[in-house]
Amino acid sequence: MIVIREKSAFLIYPNSFLNSLLMCGIVGYTGPREAYPIVINGLKRLEYRGYDSTGVALLNGGLKVYKKKGRVADLENFIIGENLHSNIGIGHTRWATHGEPNDRNAHPHTSASGKLAMIHNGIIENYAQIKKELLNKGYHFTSDTDTEVLLNFIEDIKNNNECNLEEAVRVALKRITGAYCILLIDEDTPDTIIAARKGSPLVIGVGKGEHFLGSDATPMLEYTKEVVYVNDYELAIVKPDELILKNLGNEKITPFVTKLDMELAAIEKGGYDHFMLKEIFEQPSTIYDCLRGRLDAAAGQIKMSGVDNNIEAFKNASRIIIVACGTSWHAGLVAEYVIEELCRIPVEVEYASEFRYRNPIINKGDIILAISQSGETADTLVAIENAKKQGAIIFGIVNVVGSSIARMSDGGAYTHAGPEIGVASTKAFTGQLAVLMMMALQIGKVRGTITNKLFSQLLFELDAVPEKVEALLKNADQLKMIAEKYKDATDALFLGRGYNFPIALEGALKLKEISYIHAEGYPAAEMKHGPIALVTEILPVVFVATKDSYHEKIISNMQEIKARRGKVIAIITEGDEVTPTLADDVFFVPPAHEIMAPLLSCVPLQLLSYYMGVAKGVDVDKPRNLAKSVTVE
Ligand code: M6R
């Protein structure tokens, strides 16, 4: 039996946890169609998860494995002319942690008999012990990977116990520690994929007489909207017309089918040169989608069901602790300023990677906000699991529906930014800010810490953000020119104050990851305590200096830079006549209340980084060494 769940929400699932996960993308198909095009296109969509090596395994008169160091396009070129006919296939795109990225270590791996092929996303922690046992039995290994060890371990169990592959997988998985999502195919059962997960995501798409498998739903979007999110410790036997889910105790589990609310166009470039640019330009509509159905400025209302369901906890919260990484951490920092201002609840913003390893004090009444685009970031996951054990309420702010953080949270709010493919986070960030603004307003209202007048004013201000972002995007070419001018800089400084300080940090992070230019973000006043030593006539200093209560102060900081002949690029508010006399280059954003300013001022910095990256010839959607979901600690 299959149960259809109409709308995926923040539901609590049994979900276990892991210390470190290997990133990587996995795809599988079994059914009447040609498997290769489905698998290879699926891998292209999952390349954001890693792009060190790629491989596919097909069954075409026997097992055929093709794999190559490099990107999916390199593999495609490598296998031109091969007979790729097969109605079953699995594919893998790797982000290397253990074992250098090369052809040998690329997945799929093949078992000693040459009959089984397996792909794996995860780390088998006790692989060394198992490898030793297998070496003693005479096994040889062709790669440095834990995956090849697990595969041969499975085959060894299959041969010695004379059991089928499903049984062998189950026995093997009970022995191993660590994290995995595995897909296996076997020459002896040529229509079946065996899959299992613990810690690494696995989605199965249900078609008519066919099934699709992926690390997320994007590889299967054009074929089906019905998917099953596989849980930890579950094993799937996937045939064209049958999907059986079992636990490791061999008991059948009813698969819950979720209907996807996602269109194919959302994961294609739509005429833009890069996903990053497309995603920047999507922000008027993604922010609108985030506000839609939640914010009603005319009625003076905000309705977020996740907040409503936990309203007593928020009303009485003694403290909010925000845990996140990277760009999501910067959104958390904006939230600290806004929540303390509007709700008068003390807020702490923690790097998840630090929080998880220290011994933080968590009191009754503390709420943890976990912010994550992917919902799969390992450090954030562990941080919230630790906090949960100590009794904290976990509230997730997540973009990817059904992701691990969403599933582990007690409640939450989706950012509704749609799939973010570019490795640099852009539209997910403004989605996070929009959710956090609404939350602060809703909680402040319930706590009575915001006046009716300000509440109403901010509702209208937030409502107007999509339109204002759209207006400023019309001047994107100005940033392209500024980028051309400064593209040869080796360093850059980003300065902001108050609500715009986290935006300075975010601007510096974007520039680093997309253009490889060293950049630092600082509170503008703090600059005098060190970074000012870097200022020379060739250092670009980006001021996020929109009109707010600190405006005169930041003008003074700008003068301090000019006095030392630094080059000033300023993001300022339309109508500001003073700043252009001090700055070398300016970009105007529409006027807004200072609390809403981050939602506008971050956008020109995204564009500046993008254009600088492009001008420098960087592959901005896949910058070196990075991956979209950081599922390793
Ligand atoms: O998926 P998450 O939001 O949890 O990811 C957190 C960071 O890894 C992410 O924001 C990263 O910093 C991006 N590359 C920033 O553009």
XYZ file of C-alpha atoms and ligand atoms in Angstrom:
649
model
C 0.000 0.000 0.000
C 1.141 3.530 -0.727
C -0.183 6.506 1.243
C -0.370 9.867 -0.488
C 0.384 12.908 1.621
C -1.005 16.004 -0.063
C 1.327 18.677 1.169
C 4.775 18.321 2.611
C 5.164 20.390 5.735
C 7.381 20.420 8.755
C 6.397 16.989 9.968
C 8.389 15.155 12.527
C 9.790 11.876 11.237
C 11.907 9.375 13.024
C 15.286 10.525 11.871
C 18.653 9.603 13.120
C 21.813 11.421 12.929
C 25.368 11.311 11.896
C 28.595 12.960 12.556
C 29.884 13.368 9.082
C 28.391 12.853 5.685
C 29.972 12.727 2.318
C 28.430 15.091 -0.131
C 27.743 13.740 -3.619
C 24.742 13.344 -5.889
C 23.132 10.037 -6.767
C 20.603 9.148 -9.456
C 18.881 5.933 -10.474
C 16.247 4.743 -12.916
C 14.408 1.496 -13.646
C 11.572 1.272 -16.158
C 10.805 1.045 -19.864
C 12.747 4.155 -20.989
C 16.403 4.478 -21.888
C 18.116 4.914 -18.531
C 21.283 6.719 -19.644
C 19.749 10.087 -20.656
C 17.677 10.161 -17.470
C 20.693 9.390 -15.304
C 23.082 11.788 -17.049
C 20.583 14.673 -17.017
C 19.819 13.930 -13.396
C 23.526 14.119 -12.598
C 23.731 17.531 -14.251
C 21.038 18.743 -11.881
C 22.848 17.295 -8.907
C 26.276 18.636 -9.837
C 25.781 21.317 -7.193
C 26.408 18.530 -4.663
C 29.890 17.879 -5.964
C 31.758 17.883 -9.233
C 35.079 16.112 -8.684
C 34.243 12.968 -10.672
C 31.239 11.374 -12.328
C 30.150 7.866 -13.296
C 27.264 5.706 -14.450
C 26.524 1.986 -14.384
C 24.155 0.344 -16.871
C 23.072 -3.208 -17.598
C 23.548 -3.842 -21.284
C 24.264 -7.506 -21.915
C 26.157 -7.426 -18.642
C 27.285 -4.710 -16.268
C 28.871 -1.621 -17.893
C 30.519 1.040 -15.762
C 31.801 4.348 -17.159
C 33.489 6.835 -14.846
C 35.819 9.766 -15.097
C 37.491 12.456 -13.056
C 35.833 15.815 -13.698
C 32.370 17.015 -14.447
C 29.366 15.355 -16.040
C 30.290 16.943 -19.377
C 33.720 15.238 -19.212
C 32.047 11.868 -18.743
C 29.681 12.512 -21.635
C 32.606 13.256 -23.933
C 34.481 10.229 -22.645
C 31.721 7.778 -23.566
C 30.722 9.145 -26.959
C 30.222 6.218 -29.332
C 29.530 3.601 -26.631
C 26.393 1.464 -26.784
C 24.543 2.867 -23.794
C 21.257 1.042 -24.229
C 19.828 -0.021 -20.875
C 16.512 0.246 -19.049
C 18.190 0.475 -15.683
C 20.989 2.739 -14.537
C 22.646 4.425 -11.586
C 24.874 7.503 -11.620
C 27.030 9.474 -9.213
C 28.681 12.882 -9.001
C 31.338 13.128 -6.308
C 32.672 15.708 -3.854
C 35.838 14.058 -2.615
C 36.675 13.793 1.053
C 38.654 10.551 1.410
C 40.647 9.482 -1.609
C 41.697 12.046 -4.170
C 39.411 12.848 -7.073
C 40.560 10.545 -9.877
C 39.141 7.923 -12.223
C 39.873 5.054 -9.816
C 38.027 6.587 -6.898
C 35.073 7.709 -9.006
C 31.786 5.856 -8.456
C 30.159 3.489 -9.382
C 32.384 0.811 -7.913
C 32.252 -2.765 -9.132
C 32.361 -5.858 -6.921
C 35.028 -8.554 -7.180
C 32.776 -10.766 -9.323
C 32.099 -7.850 -11.681
C 28.363 -8.434 -11.272
C 27.416 -5.748 -8.764
C 27.810 -1.984 -9.067
C 27.241 0.477 -6.287
C 27.200 4.241 -5.713
C 27.425 5.764 -2.281
C 26.979 9.130 -0.596
C 28.392 8.944 2.920
C 31.283 7.668 4.976
C 31.668 4.148 6.328
C 33.504 4.793 9.566
C 34.524 1.196 10.319
C 35.576 0.432 6.759
C 39.198 -0.207 7.751
C 38.240 -3.150 9.973
C 36.006 -4.635 7.277
C 38.668 -4.089 4.629
C 41.153 -5.996 6.776
C 38.762 -8.938 7.040
C 38.213 -8.927 3.287
C 41.937 -8.652 2.535
C 42.479 -11.697 4.738
C 39.959 -13.544 2.601
C 41.926 -12.640 -0.515
C 39.963 -9.651 -1.816
C 41.793 -6.969 -3.817
C 40.778 -3.341 -4.051
C 41.180 -1.029 -6.981
C 40.272 2.236 -5.240
C 40.985 4.004 -1.959
C 37.316 4.274 -1.104
C 35.208 2.940 1.724
C 32.492 2.365 -0.884
C 34.383 -0.417 -2.631
C 34.904 -2.072 0.762
C 31.196 -1.985 1.589
C 30.294 -3.322 -1.846
C 32.620 -6.306 -1.564
C 31.455 -6.896 1.967
C 27.897 -7.117 0.628
C 28.972 -9.486 -2.134
C 30.899 -11.627 0.328
C 27.790 -11.966 2.512
C 25.673 -12.762 -0.551
C 28.026 -15.520 -1.644
C 28.670 -17.045 1.761
C 25.081 -16.938 3.013
C 23.689 -17.872 -0.368
C 21.126 -15.123 0.067
C 19.768 -12.564 -2.341
C 21.198 -9.061 -2.685
C 18.498 -7.472 -0.544
C 19.274 -9.789 2.352
C 23.024 -9.293 1.944
C 22.615 -5.513 2.006
C 20.537 -5.720 5.155
C 23.102 -7.900 6.927
C 25.973 -5.656 5.844
C 24.261 -2.445 6.900
C 23.728 -3.817 10.392
C 27.490 -4.251 10.705
C 28.626 -0.870 9.500
C 28.806 2.441 11.285
C 28.706 5.793 9.562
C 26.512 7.363 6.960
C 25.255 6.213 3.641
C 22.850 6.467 0.845
C 23.613 3.546 -1.482
C 22.176 2.336 -4.778
C 23.115 -1.106 -6.115
C 22.405 -2.959 -9.305
C 23.071 -6.646 -9.938
C 23.462 -8.503 -13.216
C 21.384 -11.353 -11.764
C 18.327 -9.122 -11.105
C 18.486 -6.792 -14.080
C 15.341 -4.740 -13.364
C 15.973 -4.023 -9.671
C 17.768 -1.269 -7.786
C 18.415 -1.849 -4.106
C 18.691 1.409 -2.176
C 19.179 2.291 1.467
C 19.898 5.366 3.509
C 21.152 6.521 6.842
C 21.915 10.192 7.049
C 22.310 11.027 3.371
C 19.137 12.011 1.520
C 17.225 9.708 -0.822
C 14.078 10.504 -2.783
C 12.233 7.956 -4.929
C 10.003 9.212 -7.728
C 6.979 7.068 -8.479
C 6.001 6.896 -12.163
C 3.679 4.641 -14.133
C 5.607 1.390 -14.450
C 8.875 3.126 -13.617
C 10.801 4.541 -10.667
C 13.408 7.273 -10.317
C 15.889 7.759 -7.502
C 17.850 10.848 -6.516
C 19.574 12.765 -3.749
C 16.786 15.265 -4.260
C 13.744 15.444 -6.491
C 15.266 17.529 -9.300
C 16.391 14.587 -11.511
C 12.824 13.278 -11.745
C 10.797 16.465 -12.058
C 9.840 16.119 -15.713
C 8.668 12.540 -15.204
C 6.714 12.562 -11.966
C 5.504 14.814 -9.182
C 4.960 11.929 -6.760
C 7.891 11.164 -4.539
C 8.723 9.129 -1.472
C 11.275 10.567 0.968
C 13.127 7.545 2.310
C 13.964 7.675 6.021
C 17.074 6.565 7.835
C 17.493 2.809 8.313
C 15.091 2.079 5.471
C 15.864 -0.157 2.532
C 14.049 0.050 -0.804
C 13.641 -2.672 -3.393
C 12.845 -0.724 -6.522
C 11.516 -2.391 -9.689
C 9.725 -0.742 -12.617
C 6.267 -1.489 -11.269
C 6.951 -2.113 -7.613
C 8.434 -0.203 -4.703
C 8.943 -2.111 -1.479
C 10.227 -0.297 1.587
C 11.517 -2.229 4.553
C 13.347 -1.507 7.754
C 16.590 -3.262 8.565
C 14.584 -5.820 10.525
C 12.980 -6.918 7.212
C 9.569 -5.528 8.132
C 7.604 -3.807 5.384
C 6.933 -0.083 5.736
C 4.185 1.824 3.953
C 5.744 4.352 1.570
C 4.273 7.853 1.971
C 3.992 9.590 -1.370
C 4.358 13.364 -1.267
C 3.119 15.496 -4.165
C 5.831 17.871 -5.304
C 4.961 21.497 -5.668
C 7.804 22.360 -8.052
C 7.934 23.043 -11.774
C 10.681 22.039 -14.194
C 11.263 25.656 -15.223
C 12.359 26.362 -11.667
C 15.488 24.260 -12.127
C 16.473 25.421 -15.595
C 18.494 28.502 -16.526
C 15.641 30.134 -18.425
C 17.853 32.104 -20.806
C 20.306 33.392 -18.191
C 24.029 32.683 -18.555
C 24.245 31.279 -15.054
C 21.918 29.965 -12.396
C 23.323 32.538 -10.006
C 22.211 35.417 -12.220
C 18.820 33.815 -12.785
C 18.401 33.346 -9.058
C 19.377 36.950 -8.310
C 16.807 38.159 -10.830
C 14.151 35.812 -9.464
C 14.181 37.570 -6.107
C 11.213 39.873 -6.663
C 9.062 36.798 -7.233
C 10.702 34.521 -4.662
C 10.350 37.141 -1.929
C 6.766 37.679 -3.050
C 6.137 33.906 -2.894
C 7.580 33.837 0.594
C 5.253 36.614 1.775
C 2.224 35.356 -0.150
C -0.519 33.938 2.044
C 1.340 35.013 5.161
C 1.512 38.802 5.066
C -1.627 40.874 4.626
C -0.581 44.479 5.099
C -4.016 45.942 4.404
C -5.598 43.707 7.040
C -2.702 44.374 9.426
C -1.956 40.663 9.716
C 0.818 38.132 9.544
C -0.098 34.471 9.649
C 2.669 31.920 9.767
C 1.274 28.616 10.870
C 4.644 27.371 12.132
C 4.863 30.367 14.463
C 1.194 30.144 15.420
C 1.600 26.505 16.386
C 4.415 27.454 18.751
C 3.154 30.864 19.773
C 3.179 30.199 23.524
C 6.823 29.130 23.300
C 7.747 32.278 21.384
C 5.653 34.477 23.656
C 7.413 33.202 26.734
C 10.833 32.570 25.228
C 13.645 33.577 27.532
C 16.190 33.389 24.720
C 16.498 32.542 21.054
C 19.640 30.809 19.848
C 20.204 30.883 16.114
C 22.415 28.166 14.604
C 23.508 28.256 10.994
C 26.499 28.340 8.651
C 27.754 30.687 5.951
C 25.161 32.868 4.315
C 22.432 31.439 6.533
C 24.478 32.557 9.547
C 24.477 36.075 8.116
C 20.681 35.932 7.870
C 20.722 34.901 11.531
C 22.811 37.942 12.388
C 20.277 40.253 10.749
C 17.596 38.427 12.751
C 19.472 39.106 15.985
C 19.217 42.843 15.382
C 15.581 42.675 14.287
C 14.245 40.246 16.918
C 15.944 42.068 19.781
C 14.552 45.359 18.503
C 10.993 44.214 17.838
C 10.486 41.352 20.304
C 12.871 42.237 23.124
C 13.993 38.604 23.363
C 17.750 38.099 23.823
C 19.216 36.440 20.727
C 22.509 34.639 20.281
C 23.809 33.722 16.844
C 26.051 30.694 16.752
C 28.141 29.064 14.064
C 26.671 25.569 14.057
C 30.157 24.078 13.726
C 31.235 25.711 17.009
C 27.979 25.235 18.847
C 27.958 21.481 18.268
C 31.385 20.926 19.801
C 31.193 23.097 22.881
C 29.026 22.583 25.888
C 26.441 25.321 25.439
C 24.037 26.239 28.209
C 20.507 25.603 27.047
C 17.744 26.522 29.443
C 14.102 25.601 29.543
C 12.291 28.157 27.415
C 15.146 28.572 24.961
C 14.201 28.262 21.321
C 16.688 27.205 18.691
C 16.223 28.677 15.231
C 18.044 26.556 12.655
C 18.495 28.417 9.380
C 19.519 26.464 6.297
C 18.875 26.663 2.581
C 19.564 23.001 1.905
C 18.302 21.644 5.194
C 21.152 19.146 4.958
C 24.151 21.033 6.394
C 25.864 18.533 8.687
C 26.999 20.988 11.346
C 23.559 22.551 11.638
C 21.955 19.124 11.824
C 24.185 17.961 14.659
C 23.830 21.261 16.488
C 20.058 20.965 16.561
C 20.130 17.319 17.489
C 22.342 18.143 20.475
C 20.074 21.010 21.488
C 17.014 18.820 21.122
C 18.491 16.295 23.520
C 18.794 19.104 26.044
C 15.113 19.904 25.717
C 15.216 22.904 23.391
C 12.418 23.561 20.937
C 13.779 23.477 17.396
C 12.300 25.816 14.815
C 13.660 25.365 11.285
C 13.847 28.007 8.583
C 14.575 25.933 5.549
C 14.289 26.166 1.786
C 14.367 22.545 0.659
C 11.052 20.912 1.404
C 11.326 17.571 3.165
C 15.034 18.027 3.929
C 16.623 16.585 7.053
C 16.533 19.809 9.098
C 12.891 20.351 8.175
C 12.149 16.853 9.304
C 14.059 17.128 12.531
C 12.478 20.426 13.577
C 9.547 20.699 15.967
C 8.094 23.412 13.812
C 9.243 25.773 11.144
C 8.732 27.911 8.112
C 9.805 27.287 4.555
C 11.392 30.132 2.641
C 9.678 29.124 -0.625
C 12.562 30.406 -2.753
C 12.371 27.364 -5.051
C 15.398 25.273 -6.008
C 18.637 27.220 -5.609
C 21.189 25.663 -7.945
C 23.999 28.248 -7.972
C 26.494 27.353 -5.280
C 26.470 30.932 -3.985
C 23.316 31.497 -2.024
C 21.259 34.488 -3.163
C 17.503 34.078 -3.351
C 17.508 31.679 -0.405
C 19.145 34.438 1.680
C 16.460 37.006 0.897
C 13.858 34.289 1.548
C 15.409 33.686 4.957
C 15.381 37.412 5.694
C 11.743 37.704 4.651
C 10.731 34.797 6.910
C 12.723 36.195 9.829
C 11.195 39.660 9.384
C 7.684 38.183 9.423
C 8.487 36.083 12.458
C 9.874 39.056 14.358
C 6.794 41.090 13.531
C 4.380 38.325 14.478
C 6.160 37.541 17.741
C 6.660 41.206 18.613
C 2.956 41.792 18.146
C 2.000 38.886 20.418
C 4.488 39.965 23.061
C 3.320 43.562 22.892
C 6.842 44.815 22.260
C 6.053 46.638 19.048
C 3.651 49.542 18.712
C 0.635 49.156 16.440
C 1.915 52.026 14.363
C 5.343 50.519 13.745
C 3.824 47.073 13.176
C 1.550 48.427 10.487
C 4.312 50.534 8.919
C 6.660 47.545 8.726
C 3.983 45.329 7.203
C 3.635 47.779 4.340
C 7.404 48.151 4.102
C 7.863 44.386 3.836
C 5.028 44.129 1.359
C 6.795 46.651 -0.867
C 10.143 44.811 -0.900
C 9.550 42.669 -4.032
C 8.691 45.760 -6.051
C 11.732 47.647 -4.759
C 14.057 44.748 -5.561
C 12.599 44.645 -9.033
C 13.273 48.366 -9.427
C 16.906 48.171 -8.350
C 17.575 45.145 -10.563
C 16.803 47.346 -13.553
C 20.131 49.079 -12.918
C 22.178 45.885 -12.778
C 24.362 47.096 -15.661
C 25.807 49.815 -13.435
C 27.226 47.095 -11.214
C 28.631 45.319 -14.230
C 30.598 48.474 -15.031
C 31.790 48.833 -11.451
C 32.846 45.171 -11.493
C 34.866 45.681 -14.678
C 36.658 48.581 -13.046
C 37.689 46.651 -9.921
C 38.021 43.106 -11.242
C 41.807 43.075 -10.878
C 41.720 43.948 -7.187
C 43.380 41.352 -5.005
C 41.558 42.374 -1.823
C 38.396 44.192 -0.830
C 36.845 45.497 2.364
C 33.090 45.543 3.021
C 31.813 47.849 5.744
C 28.373 48.373 7.238
C 26.729 49.411 10.486
C 23.643 48.196 12.342
C 21.237 46.206 10.201
C 23.667 46.511 7.307
C 26.667 45.104 9.161
C 25.675 41.459 8.417
C 25.163 42.523 4.805
C 28.776 43.691 4.677
C 29.802 40.222 5.883
C 27.585 38.609 3.290
C 28.973 40.847 0.530
C 32.512 39.819 1.430
C 31.604 36.121 1.480
C 29.913 36.363 -1.930
C 32.919 38.091 -3.461
C 35.361 35.531 -2.057
C 33.484 32.487 -3.255
C 32.541 33.783 -6.688
C 35.568 35.822 -7.756
C 38.339 34.374 -5.528
C 39.206 37.926 -4.453
C 40.162 38.063 -0.798
C 37.522 40.108 1.009
C 36.713 40.986 4.594
C 33.513 42.270 6.110
C 33.646 44.527 9.138
C 31.466 46.811 11.211
C 32.378 50.179 9.732
C 33.475 51.677 13.041
C 35.570 48.656 13.961
C 37.625 49.246 10.838
C 39.743 51.766 12.743
C 40.904 49.005 15.057
C 42.922 47.155 12.467
C 41.672 46.755 8.892
C 42.312 50.418 8.120
C 45.969 49.419 7.854
C 45.049 47.662 4.601
C 43.746 50.824 2.962
C 45.760 51.996 -0.016
C 44.791 53.759 -3.184
C 44.072 50.455 -4.869
C 41.907 48.850 -2.180
C 38.179 48.857 -3.032
C 36.147 49.530 0.102
C 32.465 48.750 -0.292
C 30.229 50.711 2.067
C 26.713 49.447 2.691
C 25.452 52.875 3.621
C 21.715 53.141 3.032
C 19.832 55.836 4.962
C 19.378 54.775 8.581
C 19.948 56.048 12.076
C 23.697 55.554 11.734
C 24.025 57.261 8.398
C 26.076 60.209 9.588
C 28.418 57.887 11.422
C 29.091 55.791 8.371
C 29.695 58.934 6.318
C 32.474 59.747 8.800
C 33.919 56.271 8.276
C 33.825 56.855 4.544
C 35.729 60.086 5.002
C 38.352 58.205 6.980
C 38.852 55.861 4.021
C 38.934 58.684 1.508
C 41.510 60.526 3.615
C 43.740 57.493 3.071
C 42.970 57.393 -0.645
C 41.003 54.157 -0.579
C 38.535 53.569 -3.392
C 34.981 53.837 -2.109
C 32.078 51.959 -3.668
C 28.871 52.880 -1.869
C 25.449 51.258 -1.798
C 23.204 54.145 -0.865
C 19.596 55.285 -0.811
C 18.000 57.150 -3.686
C 17.940 60.833 -2.876
C 21.202 60.759 -0.925
C 23.178 63.696 -2.277
C 26.052 63.721 0.175
C 27.522 60.267 -0.280
C 28.123 60.547 -4.042
C 30.506 63.432 -3.339
C 32.672 61.115 -1.251
C 32.427 57.850 -3.161
C 34.211 56.808 -6.329
C 31.249 54.702 -7.408
C 27.709 54.533 -6.125
C 24.689 52.315 -6.568
C 21.279 53.551 -5.444
C 18.600 51.402 -3.846
C 15.012 52.545 -3.193
C 14.277 54.124 0.195
C 13.131 51.717 2.921
C 12.750 51.556 6.687
C 16.141 50.675 8.141
C 14.873 47.312 9.435
C 14.001 46.270 5.877
C 17.195 47.715 4.355
C 19.118 44.383 4.348
C 16.584 42.906 1.928
C 17.530 45.578 -0.590
C 21.182 46.303 0.100
C 22.256 42.656 -0.260
C 21.095 42.480 -3.875
C 23.642 44.885 -5.436
C 26.395 43.045 -3.568
C 25.240 39.737 -5.072
C 25.383 41.336 -8.516
C 28.763 42.946 -7.899
C 30.258 39.559 -6.967
C 28.586 37.864 -9.889
C 29.897 40.344 -12.437
C 33.369 40.322 -10.903
C 33.430 36.529 -11.013
C 32.320 36.500 -14.637
C 34.831 39.216 -15.545
C 37.556 37.064 -14.017
C 36.414 33.963 -15.888
C 35.338 32.026 -12.810
C 32.688 29.314 -13.199
C 30.366 31.205 -10.865
C 27.793 28.435 -10.533
C 30.457 25.955 -9.489
C 33.338 27.800 -7.876
C 36.372 25.742 -6.976
C 36.399 23.594 -3.845
C 32.823 24.410 -2.926
C 29.623 22.398 -2.959
C 26.072 23.518 -2.502
C 25.187 21.351 0.482
C 28.003 21.012 2.956
C 27.159 17.655 4.419
C 30.602 17.070 5.859
C 31.575 18.446 9.218
O 22.317 25.006 3.076
P 22.794 25.926 4.157
O 22.080 27.221 4.154
O 22.763 25.286 5.516
O 24.293 26.221 3.786
C 25.102 27.012 4.606
C 26.354 27.438 3.877
O 27.087 26.320 3.477
C 26.043 28.291 2.657
O 25.290 29.406 2.991
C 27.358 28.743 1.982
O 28.016 29.638 2.819
C 27.074 29.321 0.612
N 28.078 28.888 -0.304
C 27.060 30.799 0.604
O 26.879 31.343 -0.643
